[in-house]
Short mmCIF file of C-alpha atoms and ligand atoms in Angstrom, two decimals:
data_model
loop_
_atom_site.label_atom_id
_atom_site.label_comp_id
_atom_site.label_asym_id
_atom_site.label_seq_id
_atom_site.Cartn_x
_atom_site.Cartn_y
_atom_site.Cartn_z
CA MET Z 1333 176.07 215.23 150.08
CA ALA Z 1334 172.39 214.40 150.23
CA LEU Z 1335 171.93 216.98 152.93
CA ALA Z 1336 173.77 219.64 150.92
CA ALA Z 1337 171.62 218.95 147.87
CA TRP Z 1338 168.47 219.17 149.94
CA ALA Z 1339 169.57 222.46 151.48
CA PHE Z 1340 170.37 223.91 148.06
CA ALA Z 1341 167.02 222.90 146.58
CA ASN Z 1342 165.25 224.45 149.52
CA VAL Z 1343 167.09 227.74 149.20
CA SER Z 1344 166.48 228.02 145.48
CA ALA Z 1345 162.76 227.37 145.91
CA ALA Z 1346 162.55 230.37 148.23
CA ALA Z 1347 165.00 232.56 146.28
CA ALA Z 1348 163.89 235.47 144.17
CA ASP Z 1349 163.55 234.83 140.46
CA ALA Z 1350 164.75 237.70 138.25
CA GLY Z 1351 163.38 235.89 135.18
CA ALA Z 1352 159.90 235.80 136.69
CA GLY Z 1353 160.47 239.41 137.75
CA LYS Z 1354 161.04 240.43 134.13
CA VAL Z 1355 157.62 239.06 133.17
CA LYS Z 1356 155.98 240.69 136.18
CA ALA Z 1357 157.70 243.98 135.31
CA GLU Z 1358 155.80 244.28 132.02
CA GLY Z 1359 153.26 246.47 133.79
CA CYS Z 1360 155.98 248.67 135.30
CA VAL Z 1361 158.23 249.53 132.39
CA GLY Z 1362 155.68 251.80 130.67
CA CYS Z 1363 156.48 254.28 133.43
CA HIS Z 1364 159.87 253.20 134.81
CA GLY Z 1365 161.42 252.69 131.35
CA GLU Z 1366 162.00 249.68 129.12
CA ASN Z 1367 165.42 249.01 130.70
CA GLY Z 1368 164.49 250.43 134.07
CA VAL Z 1369 165.83 253.84 133.03
CA SER Z 1370 162.96 256.31 133.32
CA GLU Z 1371 162.30 258.91 130.65
CA ILE Z 1372 159.30 260.32 132.48
CA GLU Z 1373 159.47 263.32 134.76
CA SER Z 1374 159.07 262.59 138.50
CA THR Z 1375 159.28 258.84 137.87
CA PRO Z 1376 162.45 257.26 139.25
CA SER Z 1377 164.77 254.94 137.36
CA LEU Z 1378 164.95 251.48 138.94
CA ALA Z 1379 167.83 249.95 136.94
CA GLY Z 1380 170.65 248.88 139.22
CA GLN Z 1381 168.74 250.10 142.25
CA SER Z 1382 169.44 248.19 145.47
CA ASP Z 1383 167.32 245.02 145.61
CA ALA Z 1384 166.42 245.45 149.29
CA PHE Z 1385 165.59 249.13 148.80
CA ILE Z 1386 163.14 248.30 145.98
CA GLN Z 1387 161.51 245.61 148.10
CA TRP Z 1388 161.16 247.90 151.11
CA GLN Z 1389 159.63 250.72 149.08
CA LEU Z 1390 157.06 248.35 147.56
CA VAL Z 1391 156.22 247.07 151.04
CA PHE Z 1392 155.91 250.70 152.26
CA PHE Z 1393 153.57 251.60 149.36
CA ARG Z 1394 151.53 248.44 149.98
CA SER Z 1395 151.18 249.10 153.72
CA GLY Z 1396 150.48 252.82 153.29
CA ALA Z 1397 153.66 253.84 155.13
CA ARG Z 1398 154.70 255.56 151.88
CA LYS Z 1399 151.86 257.24 150.02
CA ASN Z 1400 151.63 257.91 146.30
CA GLU Z 1401 148.43 257.96 144.26
CA VAL Z 1402 150.08 256.09 141.39
CA MET Z 1403 152.19 253.51 143.25
CA SER Z 1404 149.95 252.68 146.21
CA PRO Z 1405 147.20 250.91 144.21
CA ILE Z 1406 149.84 249.09 142.11
CA ALA Z 1407 151.72 247.82 145.17
CA GLU Z 1408 148.49 246.67 146.83
CA GLN Z 1409 148.19 244.03 144.08
CA LEU Z 1410 151.67 242.55 144.70
CA SER Z 1411 152.42 239.42 146.73
CA ASN Z 1412 155.63 239.00 148.74
CA GLU Z 1413 156.91 236.71 146.00
CA ASP Z 1414 156.15 239.34 143.32
CA ILE Z 1415 158.05 241.91 145.37
CA ARG Z 1416 161.10 239.64 145.71
CA ASP Z 1417 161.10 238.82 141.99
CA LEU Z 1418 160.67 242.46 140.94
CA GLY Z 1419 163.47 243.57 143.27
CA ALA Z 1420 165.81 240.94 141.84
CA TYR Z 1421 164.92 241.89 138.27
CA PHE Z 1422 165.36 245.67 138.49
CA ALA Z 1423 168.50 245.31 140.62
CA SER Z 1424 170.02 243.13 137.88
CA LEU Z 1425 169.65 245.82 135.18
CA LYS Z 1426 172.50 248.10 134.21
CA PRO Z 1427 172.14 251.54 135.78
CA SER Z 1428 171.91 254.44 133.36
CA ASP Z 1429 175.21 255.87 132.24
CA HIS Z 1430 174.47 259.52 131.92
CA SER Z 1431 178.08 260.40 131.29
CA GLN Z 1432 177.50 259.19 127.72
CA ASP Z 1433 174.04 260.32 126.76
CA ARG Z 1434 173.65 263.54 128.67
CA ALA Z 1435 173.96 267.04 127.35
CA PRO Z 1436 177.00 268.98 128.58
CA ASP Z 1437 176.68 270.37 132.10
CA ASN Z 1438 175.33 273.88 131.63
CA GLN Z 1439 175.58 274.70 135.34
CA PRO Z 1440 179.09 273.76 136.46
CA GLN Z 1441 178.83 276.02 139.52
CA LEU Z 1442 175.76 274.12 140.68
CA THR Z 1443 177.69 270.86 140.23
CA GLU Z 1444 180.51 272.24 142.34
CA ALA Z 1445 178.05 273.38 145.04
CA GLY Z 1446 176.45 269.92 145.00
CA LYS Z 1447 179.80 268.24 145.41
CA ASN Z 1448 180.51 270.42 148.46
CA ALA Z 1449 177.04 269.79 149.94
CA VAL Z 1450 177.48 266.03 149.53
CA ALA Z 1451 180.76 266.21 151.43
CA ALA Z 1452 179.34 268.50 154.14
CA SER Z 1453 176.32 266.22 154.77
CA ARG Z 1454 178.36 263.02 154.56
CA CYS Z 1455 175.89 261.46 152.10
CA ALA Z 1456 178.51 258.88 151.07
CA SER Z 1457 178.72 257.47 154.60
CA CYS Z 1458 175.40 255.67 153.94
CA HIS Z 1459 174.94 255.75 150.16
CA GLY Z 1460 178.50 254.58 149.42
CA ASP Z 1461 181.45 256.36 147.83
CA ASP Z 1462 179.95 255.75 144.39
CA PHE Z 1463 176.38 256.49 145.64
CA ALA Z 1464 175.26 253.08 144.34
CA GLY Z 1465 173.36 252.34 147.57
CA ASN Z 1466 173.39 249.21 149.69
CA LYS Z 1467 170.62 247.14 151.27
CA ALA Z 1468 167.79 249.48 152.39
CA THR Z 1469 169.78 252.55 151.28
CA ALA Z 1470 168.97 253.76 147.77
CA ARG Z 1471 171.22 254.15 144.76
CA ILE Z 1472 171.16 257.88 144.07
CA ALA Z 1473 173.93 258.17 141.46
CA GLY Z 1474 172.41 258.82 138.04
CA GLN Z 1475 168.85 259.12 139.35
CA ARG Z 1476 166.66 261.70 137.60
CA GLU Z 1477 167.52 265.17 138.82
CA GLU Z 1478 163.97 266.38 139.50
CA TYR Z 1479 163.13 263.09 141.26
CA ILE Z 1480 166.09 263.45 143.66
CA ALA Z 1481 164.89 266.98 144.47
CA LYS Z 1482 161.32 265.72 144.94
CA ALA Z 1483 162.47 262.94 147.28
CA LEU Z 1484 164.50 265.40 149.39
CA HIS Z 1485 161.48 267.74 149.58
CA ASP Z 1486 159.24 264.82 150.60
CA TYR Z 1487 161.61 263.85 153.44
CA LYS Z 1488 162.01 267.49 154.48
CA SER Z 1489 158.25 268.10 154.66
CA GLY Z 1490 157.57 264.75 156.35
CA ALA Z 1491 155.45 263.53 153.39
CA ARG Z 1492 157.87 260.59 153.27
CA SER Z 1493 159.51 259.20 156.38
CA GLY Z 1494 161.60 256.30 155.07
CA GLY Z 1495 162.43 253.07 156.80
CA GLY Z 1496 164.27 252.20 159.96
CA VAL Z 1497 165.70 255.08 161.93
CA ALA Z 1498 164.23 257.72 159.57
CA ALA Z 1499 167.77 258.78 158.66
CA MET Z 1500 166.70 260.86 155.67
CA ALA Z 1501 164.16 263.01 157.49
CA GLU Z 1502 166.89 264.21 159.84
CA ILE Z 1503 169.29 264.84 156.97
CA ALA Z 1504 166.84 266.60 154.65
CA TYR Z 1505 165.27 268.85 157.28
CA PRO Z 1506 168.12 271.42 157.48
CA LEU Z 1507 168.81 271.47 153.71
CA THR Z 1508 168.09 274.78 151.96
CA GLU Z 1509 166.37 275.02 148.56
CA GLN Z 1510 169.71 275.89 147.01
CA GLU Z 1511 171.41 272.88 148.57
CA ILE Z 1512 168.62 270.58 147.36
CA SER Z 1513 168.96 271.87 143.78
CA ALA Z 1514 172.73 271.54 143.93
CA LEU Z 1515 172.67 268.02 145.41
CA ALA Z 1516 170.17 266.84 142.79
CA HIS Z 1517 172.14 268.41 139.96
CA TYR Z 1518 175.41 266.84 141.09
CA LEU Z 1519 174.11 263.35 141.93
CA ALA Z 1520 172.04 263.01 138.74
CA ARG Z 1521 175.20 263.48 136.68
CA LEU Z 1522 177.26 260.78 138.36
C1 LIG K 1821 151.67 254.75 135.95
C2 LIG K 1821 153.12 254.85 136.17
C3 LIG K 1821 153.77 253.80 137.07
C4 LIG K 1821 153.66 252.42 137.00
C5 LIG K 1821 152.82 251.60 136.03
C6 LIG K 1821 154.56 251.90 138.01
N1 LIG K 1821 155.17 252.92 138.69
FE1 LIG K 1821 156.50 252.73 140.24
N2 LIG K 1821 156.53 254.75 140.48
C7 LIG K 1821 155.84 255.66 139.70
C8 LIG K 1821 156.04 256.99 140.23
C9 LIG K 1821 155.45 258.28 139.67
C10 LIG K 1821 156.88 256.86 141.36
C11 LIG K 1821 157.38 257.96 142.31
C12 LIG K 1821 156.50 258.02 143.54
C13 LIG K 1821 156.85 259.16 144.45
O1 LIG K 1821 157.13 260.26 143.98
O2 LIG K 1821 156.85 258.94 145.67
C14 LIG K 1821 157.19 255.43 141.48
C15 LIG K 1821 158.00 254.88 142.47
C16 LIG K 1821 158.37 253.55 142.52
C17 LIG K 1821 159.34 252.99 143.43
C18 LIG K 1821 160.16 253.78 144.46
C19 LIG K 1821 161.51 254.06 143.84
C20 LIG K 1821 162.33 255.10 144.52
O3 LIG K 1821 163.44 255.36 144.01
O4 LIG K 1821 161.90 255.69 145.51
C21 LIG K 1821 159.43 251.65 143.18
C22 LIG K 1821 160.32 250.64 143.86
C23 LIG K 1821 158.50 251.37 142.10
N3 LIG K 1821 157.87 252.55 141.72
C24 LIG K 1821 158.31 250.11 141.54
C25 LIG K 1821 157.33 249.82 140.59
C26 LIG K 1821 157.01 248.48 140.15
C27 LIG K 1821 157.72 247.23 140.62
C28 LIG K 1821 155.99 248.59 139.24
C29 LIG K 1821 155.24 247.47 138.53
C30 LIG K 1821 154.70 246.41 139.38
C31 LIG K 1821 155.69 250.01 139.12
N4 LIG K 1821 156.52 250.72 139.95
C32 LIG K 1821 154.74 250.54 138.26
C33 LIG K 1821 155.09 255.36 138.57
C34 LIG K 1821 154.71 254.10 138.15
C1 LIG K 1822 172.50 257.88 157.90
C2 LIG K 1822 172.46 257.31 156.56
C3 LIG K 1822 172.14 258.25 155.39
C4 LIG K 1822 172.77 259.44 155.08
C5 LIG K 1822 173.92 260.14 155.80
C6 LIG K 1822 172.12 259.92 153.85
N1 LIG K 1822 171.15 259.03 153.46
FE1 LIG K 1822 169.90 259.26 151.87
N2 LIG K 1822 168.93 257.53 152.36
C7 LIG K 1822 169.25 256.72 153.43
C8 LIG K 1822 168.27 255.64 153.52
C9 LIG K 1822 168.25 254.53 154.56
C10 LIG K 1822 167.36 255.85 152.46
C11 LIG K 1822 166.08 255.05 152.15
C12 LIG K 1822 164.99 255.70 152.99
C13 LIG K 1822 163.60 255.24 152.66
O1 LIG K 1822 163.26 254.10 152.94
O2 LIG K 1822 162.83 256.07 152.11
C14 LIG K 1822 167.80 257.04 151.74
C15 LIG K 1822 167.15 257.59 150.64
C16 LIG K 1822 167.56 258.70 149.94
C17 LIG K 1822 166.92 259.24 148.77
C18 LIG K 1822 165.66 258.68 148.09
C19 LIG K 1822 166.06 257.83 146.92
C20 LIG K 1822 164.91 257.26 146.13
O3 LIG K 1822 165.18 256.71 145.06
O4 LIG K 1822 163.76 257.34 146.56
C21 LIG K 1822 167.65 260.32 148.36
C22 LIG K 1822 167.39 261.22 147.16
C23 LIG K 1822 168.75 260.47 149.29
N3 LIG K 1822 168.66 259.47 150.25
C24 LIG K 1822 169.71 261.44 149.21
C25 LIG K 1822 170.67 261.68 150.20
C26 LIG K 1822 171.56 262.82 150.20
C27 LIG K 1822 171.60 263.87 149.10
C28 LIG K 1822 172.31 262.74 151.33
C29 LIG K 1822 173.30 263.75 151.86
C30 LIG K 1822 172.77 265.12 151.93
C31 LIG K 1822 171.90 261.53 152.02
N4 LIG K 1822 170.90 260.92 151.31
C32 LIG K 1822 172.44 261.10 153.22
C33 LIG K 1822 170.31 256.90 154.30
C34 LIG K 1822 171.13 258.01 154.36
#
């Protein structure tokens, strides 16, 4: 009993604190959106994003492995504890539900092409059947359309390499411009 209580206290001292993350996120939400749902072009939504993915990206920005003139200086100011708390906070937010607030799909053929491209490239094998992501793999369902396209271009050009086995560079390299537009259009509307 005493041992169990000690172990629990130790774990919670080291655990991420989403409440502290909310306070720390005050400087983030001006760009990433009040509820983590971005309304700014080329700025990704973070609500419901995978906790580990958020943490890794902040570590990549901080180390210079991922470069961005806006995010790099911000990440350089963050401690490991800040990064854990921020990951826990944004992951706890409800992802955007674009099926309710979005204008009707004006390009149904592009949606259909995106659906086919997703199946052909087996995107779901890593991102999950609902594209909600998992661990170091990003949520891509409901992400901003132009940001998905930008990310795919960044992997394709090598501007962004991603973590681990660089899975995305290999996947994005053969994609055509048309496929990128179709994938972004389809995934953003999920
Ligand atoms: C001035 C606007 C701005 C502020 C403030 C800002 N960000 Fe960002 N953030 C961006 C932009 C723009 C990108 C996209 C970078 C790119 O295209 O590679 C980004 C990317 C990210 C990503 C990568 C997400 C992904 O899907 O790839 C994370 C994680 C992130 N920001 C977290 C934060 C956190 C945490 C804070 C606060 C400590 C913060 N940002 C503050 C603009 C901002
Ligand atoms: C082999 C596993 C794998 C497959 C298959 C895969 N992905 Fe990924 N994807 C990842 C990982 C891992 C990351 C995070 C990489 C990083 O750290 O930048 C990622 C990141 C992304 C991002 C960046 C998200 C963000 O918020 O920055 C997009 C967009 C994306 N993938 C789209 C796709 C699409 C579209 C497909 C199918 C054409 C696909 N992925 C197939 C593993 C995969």
